mmCIF file of C-alpha atoms in Angstrom:
data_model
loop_
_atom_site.group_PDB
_atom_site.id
_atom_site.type_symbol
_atom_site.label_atom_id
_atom_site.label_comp_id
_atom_site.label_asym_id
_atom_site.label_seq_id
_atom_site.Cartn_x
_atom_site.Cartn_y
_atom_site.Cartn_z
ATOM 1 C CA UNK U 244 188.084 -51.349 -91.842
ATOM 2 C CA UNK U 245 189.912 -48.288 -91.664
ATOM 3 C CA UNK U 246 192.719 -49.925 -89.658
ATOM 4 C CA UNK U 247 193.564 -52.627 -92.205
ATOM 5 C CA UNK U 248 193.301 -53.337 -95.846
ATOM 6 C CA UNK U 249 192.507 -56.453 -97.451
ATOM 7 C CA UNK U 250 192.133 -58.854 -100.595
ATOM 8 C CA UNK U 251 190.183 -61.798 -101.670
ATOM 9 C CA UNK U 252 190.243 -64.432 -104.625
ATOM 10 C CA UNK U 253 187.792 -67.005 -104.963
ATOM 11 C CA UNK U 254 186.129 -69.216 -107.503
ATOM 12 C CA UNK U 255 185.705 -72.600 -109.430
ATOM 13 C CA UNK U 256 188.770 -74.359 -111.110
ATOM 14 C CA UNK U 257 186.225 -76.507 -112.842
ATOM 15 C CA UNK U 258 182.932 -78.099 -111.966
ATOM 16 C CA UNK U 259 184.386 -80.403 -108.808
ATOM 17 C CA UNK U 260 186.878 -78.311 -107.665
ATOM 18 C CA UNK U 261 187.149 -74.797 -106.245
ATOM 19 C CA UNK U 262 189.407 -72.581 -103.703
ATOM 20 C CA UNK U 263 189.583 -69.632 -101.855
ATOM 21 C CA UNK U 264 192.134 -67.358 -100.984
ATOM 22 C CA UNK U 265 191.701 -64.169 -98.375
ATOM 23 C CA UNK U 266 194.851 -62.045 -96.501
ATOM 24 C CA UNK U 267 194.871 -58.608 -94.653
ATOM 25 C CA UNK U 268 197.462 -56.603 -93.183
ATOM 26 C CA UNK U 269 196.939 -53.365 -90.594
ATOM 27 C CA UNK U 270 198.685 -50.005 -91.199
ATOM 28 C CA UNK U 271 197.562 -47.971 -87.979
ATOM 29 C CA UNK U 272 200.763 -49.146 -86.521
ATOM 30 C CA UNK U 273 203.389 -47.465 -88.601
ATOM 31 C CA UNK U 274 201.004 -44.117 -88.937
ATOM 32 C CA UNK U 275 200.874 -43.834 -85.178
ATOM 33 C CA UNK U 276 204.522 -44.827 -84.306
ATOM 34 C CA UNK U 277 205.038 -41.981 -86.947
ATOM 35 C CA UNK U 278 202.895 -39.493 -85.259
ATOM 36 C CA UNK U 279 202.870 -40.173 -81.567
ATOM 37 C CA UNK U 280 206.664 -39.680 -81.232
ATOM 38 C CA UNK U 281 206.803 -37.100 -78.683
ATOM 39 C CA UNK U 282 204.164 -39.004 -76.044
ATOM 40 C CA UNK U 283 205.491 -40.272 -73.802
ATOM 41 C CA UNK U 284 204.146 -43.666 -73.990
ATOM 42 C CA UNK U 285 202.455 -44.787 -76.933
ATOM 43 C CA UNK U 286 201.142 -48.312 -77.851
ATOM 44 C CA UNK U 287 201.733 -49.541 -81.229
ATOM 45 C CA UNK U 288 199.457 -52.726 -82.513
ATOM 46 C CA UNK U 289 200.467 -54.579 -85.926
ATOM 47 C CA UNK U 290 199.010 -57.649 -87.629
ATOM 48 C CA UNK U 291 198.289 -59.410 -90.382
ATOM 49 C CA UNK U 292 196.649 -62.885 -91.531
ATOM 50 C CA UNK U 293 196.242 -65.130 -94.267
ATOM 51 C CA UNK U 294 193.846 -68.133 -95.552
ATOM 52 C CA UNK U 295 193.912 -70.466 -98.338
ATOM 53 C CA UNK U 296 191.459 -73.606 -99.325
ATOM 54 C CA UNK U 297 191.065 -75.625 -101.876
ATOM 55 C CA UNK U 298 188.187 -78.026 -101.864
ATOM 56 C CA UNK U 299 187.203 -80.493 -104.114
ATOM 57 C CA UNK U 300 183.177 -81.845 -104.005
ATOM 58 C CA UNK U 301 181.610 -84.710 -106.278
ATOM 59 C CA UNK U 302 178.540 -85.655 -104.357
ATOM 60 C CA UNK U 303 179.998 -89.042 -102.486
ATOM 61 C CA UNK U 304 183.425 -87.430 -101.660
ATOM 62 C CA UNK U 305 184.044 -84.207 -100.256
ATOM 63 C CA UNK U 306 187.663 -82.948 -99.223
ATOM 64 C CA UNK U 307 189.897 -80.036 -98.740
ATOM 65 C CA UNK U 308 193.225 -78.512 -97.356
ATOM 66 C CA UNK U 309 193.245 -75.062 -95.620
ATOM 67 C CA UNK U 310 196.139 -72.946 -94.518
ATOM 68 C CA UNK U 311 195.789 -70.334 -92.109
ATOM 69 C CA UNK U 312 198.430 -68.431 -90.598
ATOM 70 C CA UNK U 313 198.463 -65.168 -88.604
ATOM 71 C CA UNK U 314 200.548 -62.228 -86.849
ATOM 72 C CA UNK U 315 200.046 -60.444 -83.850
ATOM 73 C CA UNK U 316 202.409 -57.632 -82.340
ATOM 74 C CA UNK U 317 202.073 -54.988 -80.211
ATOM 75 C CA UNK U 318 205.049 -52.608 -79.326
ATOM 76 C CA UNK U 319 204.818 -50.399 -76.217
ATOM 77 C CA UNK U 320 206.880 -47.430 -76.481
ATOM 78 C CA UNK U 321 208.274 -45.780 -73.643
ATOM 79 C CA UNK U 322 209.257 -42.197 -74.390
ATOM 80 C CA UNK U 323 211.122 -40.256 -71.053
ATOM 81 C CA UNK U 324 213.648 -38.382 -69.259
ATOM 82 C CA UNK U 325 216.683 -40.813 -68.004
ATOM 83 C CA UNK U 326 218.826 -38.502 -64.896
ATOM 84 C CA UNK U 327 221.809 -39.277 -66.008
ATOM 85 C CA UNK U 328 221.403 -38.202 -70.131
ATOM 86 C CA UNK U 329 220.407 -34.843 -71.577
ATOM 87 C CA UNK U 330 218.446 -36.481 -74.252
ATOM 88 C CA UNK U 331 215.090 -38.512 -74.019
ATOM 89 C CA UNK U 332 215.737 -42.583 -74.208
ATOM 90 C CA UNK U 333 213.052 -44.492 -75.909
ATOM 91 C CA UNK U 334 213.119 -48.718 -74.618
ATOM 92 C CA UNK U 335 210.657 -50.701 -76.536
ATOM 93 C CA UNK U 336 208.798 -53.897 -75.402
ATOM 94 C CA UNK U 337 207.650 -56.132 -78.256
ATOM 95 C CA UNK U 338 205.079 -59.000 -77.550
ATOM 96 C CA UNK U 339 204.824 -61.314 -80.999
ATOM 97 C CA UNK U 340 202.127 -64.043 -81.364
ATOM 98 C CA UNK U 341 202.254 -66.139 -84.431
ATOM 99 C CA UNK U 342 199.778 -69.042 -85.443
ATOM 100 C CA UNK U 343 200.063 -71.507 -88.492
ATOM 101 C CA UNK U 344 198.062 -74.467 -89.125
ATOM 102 C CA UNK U 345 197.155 -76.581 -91.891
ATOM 103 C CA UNK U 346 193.969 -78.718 -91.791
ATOM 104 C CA UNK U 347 192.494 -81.377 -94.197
ATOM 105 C CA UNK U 348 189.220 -82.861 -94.331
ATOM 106 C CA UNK U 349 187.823 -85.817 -95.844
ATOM 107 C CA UNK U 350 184.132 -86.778 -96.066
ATOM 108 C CA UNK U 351 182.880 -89.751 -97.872
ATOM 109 C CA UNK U 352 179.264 -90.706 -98.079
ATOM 110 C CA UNK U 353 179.098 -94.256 -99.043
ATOM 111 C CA UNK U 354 175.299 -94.288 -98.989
ATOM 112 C CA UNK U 355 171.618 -92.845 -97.801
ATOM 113 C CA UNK U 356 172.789 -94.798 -94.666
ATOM 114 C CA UNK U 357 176.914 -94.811 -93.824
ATOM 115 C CA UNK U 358 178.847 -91.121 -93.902
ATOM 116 C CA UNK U 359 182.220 -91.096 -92.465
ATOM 117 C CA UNK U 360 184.086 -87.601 -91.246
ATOM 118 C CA UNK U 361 188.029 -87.559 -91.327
ATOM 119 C CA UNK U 362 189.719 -83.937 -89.618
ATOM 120 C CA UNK U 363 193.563 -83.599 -89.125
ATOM 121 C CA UNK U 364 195.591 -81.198 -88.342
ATOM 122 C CA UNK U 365 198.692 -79.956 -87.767
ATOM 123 C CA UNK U 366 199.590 -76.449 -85.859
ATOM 124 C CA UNK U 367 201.964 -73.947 -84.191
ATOM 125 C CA UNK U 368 202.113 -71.044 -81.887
ATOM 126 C CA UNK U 369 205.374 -69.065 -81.295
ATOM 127 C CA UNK U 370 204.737 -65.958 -78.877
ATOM 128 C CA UNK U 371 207.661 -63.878 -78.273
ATOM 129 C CA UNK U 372 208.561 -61.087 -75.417
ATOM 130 C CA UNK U 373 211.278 -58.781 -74.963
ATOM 131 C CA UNK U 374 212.962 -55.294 -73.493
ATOM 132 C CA UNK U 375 210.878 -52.713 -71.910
ATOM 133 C CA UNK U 376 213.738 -50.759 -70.183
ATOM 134 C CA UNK U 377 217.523 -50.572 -70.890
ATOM 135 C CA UNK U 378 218.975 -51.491 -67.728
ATOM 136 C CA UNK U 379 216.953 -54.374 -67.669
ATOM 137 C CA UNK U 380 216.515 -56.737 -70.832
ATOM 138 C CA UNK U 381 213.664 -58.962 -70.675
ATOM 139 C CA UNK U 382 213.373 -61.825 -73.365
ATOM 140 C CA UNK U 383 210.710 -65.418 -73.113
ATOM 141 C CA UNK U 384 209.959 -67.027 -75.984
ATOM 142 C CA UNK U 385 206.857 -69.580 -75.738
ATOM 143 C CA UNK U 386 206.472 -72.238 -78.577
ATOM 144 C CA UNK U 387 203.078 -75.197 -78.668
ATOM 145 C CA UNK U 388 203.057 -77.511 -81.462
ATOM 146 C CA UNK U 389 199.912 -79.655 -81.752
ATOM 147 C CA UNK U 390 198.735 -82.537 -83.514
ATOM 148 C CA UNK U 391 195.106 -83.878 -84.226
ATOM 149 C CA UNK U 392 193.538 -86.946 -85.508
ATOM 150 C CA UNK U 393 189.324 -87.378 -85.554
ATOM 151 C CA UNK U 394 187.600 -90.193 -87.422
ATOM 152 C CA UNK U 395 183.692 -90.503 -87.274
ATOM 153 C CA UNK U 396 181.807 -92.941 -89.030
ATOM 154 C CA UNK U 397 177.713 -92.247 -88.702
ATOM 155 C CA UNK U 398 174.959 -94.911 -89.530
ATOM 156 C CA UNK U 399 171.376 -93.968 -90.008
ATOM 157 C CA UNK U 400 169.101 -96.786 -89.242
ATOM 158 C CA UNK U 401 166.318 -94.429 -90.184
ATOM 159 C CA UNK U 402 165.129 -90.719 -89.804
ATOM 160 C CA UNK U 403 164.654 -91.891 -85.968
ATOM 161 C CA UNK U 404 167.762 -93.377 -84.680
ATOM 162 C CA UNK U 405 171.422 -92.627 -86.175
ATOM 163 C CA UNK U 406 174.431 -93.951 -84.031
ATOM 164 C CA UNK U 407 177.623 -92.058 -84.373
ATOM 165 C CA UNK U 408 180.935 -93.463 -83.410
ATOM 166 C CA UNK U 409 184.386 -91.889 -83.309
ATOM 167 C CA UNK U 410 187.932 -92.012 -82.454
ATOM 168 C CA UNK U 411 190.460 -89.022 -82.251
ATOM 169 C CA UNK U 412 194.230 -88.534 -80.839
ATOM 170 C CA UNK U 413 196.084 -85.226 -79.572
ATOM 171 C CA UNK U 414 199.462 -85.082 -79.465
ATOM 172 C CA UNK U 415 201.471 -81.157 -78.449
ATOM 173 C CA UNK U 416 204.890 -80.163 -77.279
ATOM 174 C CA UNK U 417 205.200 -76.926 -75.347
ATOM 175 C CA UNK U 418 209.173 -74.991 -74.762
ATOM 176 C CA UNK U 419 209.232 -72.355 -72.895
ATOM 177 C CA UNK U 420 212.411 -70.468 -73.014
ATOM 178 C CA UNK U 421 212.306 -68.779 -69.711
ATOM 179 C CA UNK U 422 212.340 -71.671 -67.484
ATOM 180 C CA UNK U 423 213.720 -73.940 -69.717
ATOM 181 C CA UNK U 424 211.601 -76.424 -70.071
ATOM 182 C CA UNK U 425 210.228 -78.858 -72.702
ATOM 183 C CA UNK U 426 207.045 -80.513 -71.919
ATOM 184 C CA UNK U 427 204.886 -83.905 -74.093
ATOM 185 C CA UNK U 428 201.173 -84.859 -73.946
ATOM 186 C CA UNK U 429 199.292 -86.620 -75.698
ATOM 187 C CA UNK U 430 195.317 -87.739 -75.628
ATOM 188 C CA UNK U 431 193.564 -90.341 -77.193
ATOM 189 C CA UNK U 432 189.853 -90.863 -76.854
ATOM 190 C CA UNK U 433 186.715 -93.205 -78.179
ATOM 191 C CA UNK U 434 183.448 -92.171 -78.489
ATOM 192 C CA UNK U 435 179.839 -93.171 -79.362
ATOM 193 C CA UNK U 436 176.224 -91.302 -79.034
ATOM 194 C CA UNK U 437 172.836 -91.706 -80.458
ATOM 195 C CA UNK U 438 170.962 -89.763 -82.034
ATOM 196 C CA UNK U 439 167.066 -89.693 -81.114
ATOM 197 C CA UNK U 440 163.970 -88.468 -82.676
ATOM 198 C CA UNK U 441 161.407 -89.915 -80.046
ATOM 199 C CA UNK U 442 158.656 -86.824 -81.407
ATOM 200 C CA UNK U 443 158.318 -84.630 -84.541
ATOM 201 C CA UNK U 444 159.870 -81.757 -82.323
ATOM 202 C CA UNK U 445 161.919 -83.345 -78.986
ATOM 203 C CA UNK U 446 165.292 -85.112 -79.980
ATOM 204 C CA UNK U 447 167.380 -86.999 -77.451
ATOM 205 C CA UNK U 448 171.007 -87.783 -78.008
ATOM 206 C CA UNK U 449 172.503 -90.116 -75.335
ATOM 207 C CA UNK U 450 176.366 -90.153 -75.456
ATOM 208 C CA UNK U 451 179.614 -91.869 -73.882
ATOM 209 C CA UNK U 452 183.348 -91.139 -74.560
ATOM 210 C CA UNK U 453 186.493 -92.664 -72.666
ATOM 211 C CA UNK U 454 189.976 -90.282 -72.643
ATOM 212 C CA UNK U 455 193.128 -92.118 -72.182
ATOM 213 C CA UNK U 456 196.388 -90.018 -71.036
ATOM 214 C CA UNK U 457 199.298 -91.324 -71.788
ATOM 215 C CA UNK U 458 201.483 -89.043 -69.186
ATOM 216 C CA UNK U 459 199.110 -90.309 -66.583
ATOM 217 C CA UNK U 460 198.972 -93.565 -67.541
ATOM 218 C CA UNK U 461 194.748 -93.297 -66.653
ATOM 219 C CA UNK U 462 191.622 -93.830 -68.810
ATOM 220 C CA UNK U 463 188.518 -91.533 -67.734
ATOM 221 C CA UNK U 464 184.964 -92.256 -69.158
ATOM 222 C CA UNK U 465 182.665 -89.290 -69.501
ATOM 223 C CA UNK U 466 178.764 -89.817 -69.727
ATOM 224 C CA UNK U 467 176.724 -87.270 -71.233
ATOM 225 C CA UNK U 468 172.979 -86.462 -72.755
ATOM 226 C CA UNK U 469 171.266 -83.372 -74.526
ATOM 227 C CA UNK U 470 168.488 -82.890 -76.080
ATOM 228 C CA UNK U 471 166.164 -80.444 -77.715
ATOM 229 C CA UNK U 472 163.158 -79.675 -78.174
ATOM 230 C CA UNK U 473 161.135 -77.392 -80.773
ATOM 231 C CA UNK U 474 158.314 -75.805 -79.195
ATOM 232 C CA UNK U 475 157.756 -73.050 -81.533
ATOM 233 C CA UNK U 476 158.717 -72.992 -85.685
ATOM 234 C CA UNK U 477 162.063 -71.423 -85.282
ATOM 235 C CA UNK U 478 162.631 -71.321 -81.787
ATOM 236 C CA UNK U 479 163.908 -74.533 -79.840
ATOM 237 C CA UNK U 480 165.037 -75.076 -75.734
ATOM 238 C CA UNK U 481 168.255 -77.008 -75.351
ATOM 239 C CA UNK U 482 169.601 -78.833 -72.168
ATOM 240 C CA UNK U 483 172.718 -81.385 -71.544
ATOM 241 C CA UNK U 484 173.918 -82.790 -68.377
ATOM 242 C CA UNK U 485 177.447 -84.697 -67.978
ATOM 243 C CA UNK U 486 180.659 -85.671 -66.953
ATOM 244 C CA UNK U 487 183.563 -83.745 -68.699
ATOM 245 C CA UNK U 488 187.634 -83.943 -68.226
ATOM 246 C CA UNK U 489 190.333 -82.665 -69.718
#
């Protein structure tokens, strides 16, 4: 891109064990702050973003950590005439988003039959506002910090019929500086489909799932089905009907 520039590192520690590493950072935003001085309103965008994994693969037991964490800002610049001042007055307004998380992932396939999925996570968004004019300072700073827990064990009885089971768990704060206030919820949630092959090409996967929330103090089942069906090699029609919440 001609905006940004970027890097990349990736490649094998040793035969089980390999990681990846990837960041980028713009430049347009200095060049046209530089250059658009005299406008008299000029927005400035500015960002950057980074990624590491490490992963580690032995046939049975597959696992990794990833870090990802990322920068957005744009600064509007207001260039004008103020009445009571012989010289131009420049008031900025800054809007800052910032994201961080770190994942991990194990998978562990105990046989041709039994596979079990772990995902957690952990993550953070800060977005920051401020100024626009000097007679008037604006500031709100908006923090959510999340939590999440999914464990899915998977048993094949045969190429025809696989049950899938599940459990996972939510759990995010979110201040808001503005109004002052500090808010907690948290999810938790069971789940089990099938998985089945009644035809070479038509598959049918019947599901259920109850959601318990804690702040409500309620439990809410949610019935669903899809399937899918290959009619042609490489093209397939998909349909699902349900009950969702959230």
């Amino acid at each position: 891109s001609s905006l940004d520039a970027s890097i990349l590192a990736e490649g094998p520690i040793n035969k089980k064990l390999s990681f990846a590493t990837s960041g980028r950072v713009s430049y347009i935003g200095p060049v046209m702050e530089k250059f658009t001085q005299e406008t008299d309103m000029t927005v400035v965008p500015d960002y950057w973003d980074i990624i590491s994994r490490i992963e580690y693969n032995n046939n049975k037991v597959k696992t990794y950590l990833q870090y990802f964490s990322s920068n957005d800002r744009m600064t509007i610049i207001n260039s004008g005439k103020n009445n009571n001042r012989s010289q131009p007055i420049i008031t900025n307004y800054h809007d800052n988003i910032t994201f961080h998380t770190l994942s991990y992932g194990f998978d562990n396939t105990f046989n041709n039959k039994v596979k079990n999925e772990l995902r957690t996570s952990i993550q953070r968004y800060d977005r920051s506002r401020n100024g626009f004019n000097l007679n008037n300072n604006y500031s709100e700073n908006f923090k959510v910090n999340l939590g999440s827990f999914r464990d899915e064990c998977q048993l094949s009885f045969n190429n025809k019929f696989t049950v899938n089971t599940g459990l996972d768990f939510e759990l995010f704060t979110i201040e808001n500086s503005l109004s002052s206030t500090y808010k907690y919820y948290s999810l938790s949630g069971v789940y089990t489909n099938l998985e089945l092959s009644l035809f070479n090409n038509l598959f049918i996967t019947p599901g259920i799932r109850y959601d318990y929330y804690h702040e409500l103090k309620e439990g809410i089942p949610s019935y669903r089905i899809m399937s899918r069906y290959n009619f042609i090699k490489n093209h397939s029609l998909k349909a699902a009907v349900g009950t969702y919440n959230k």
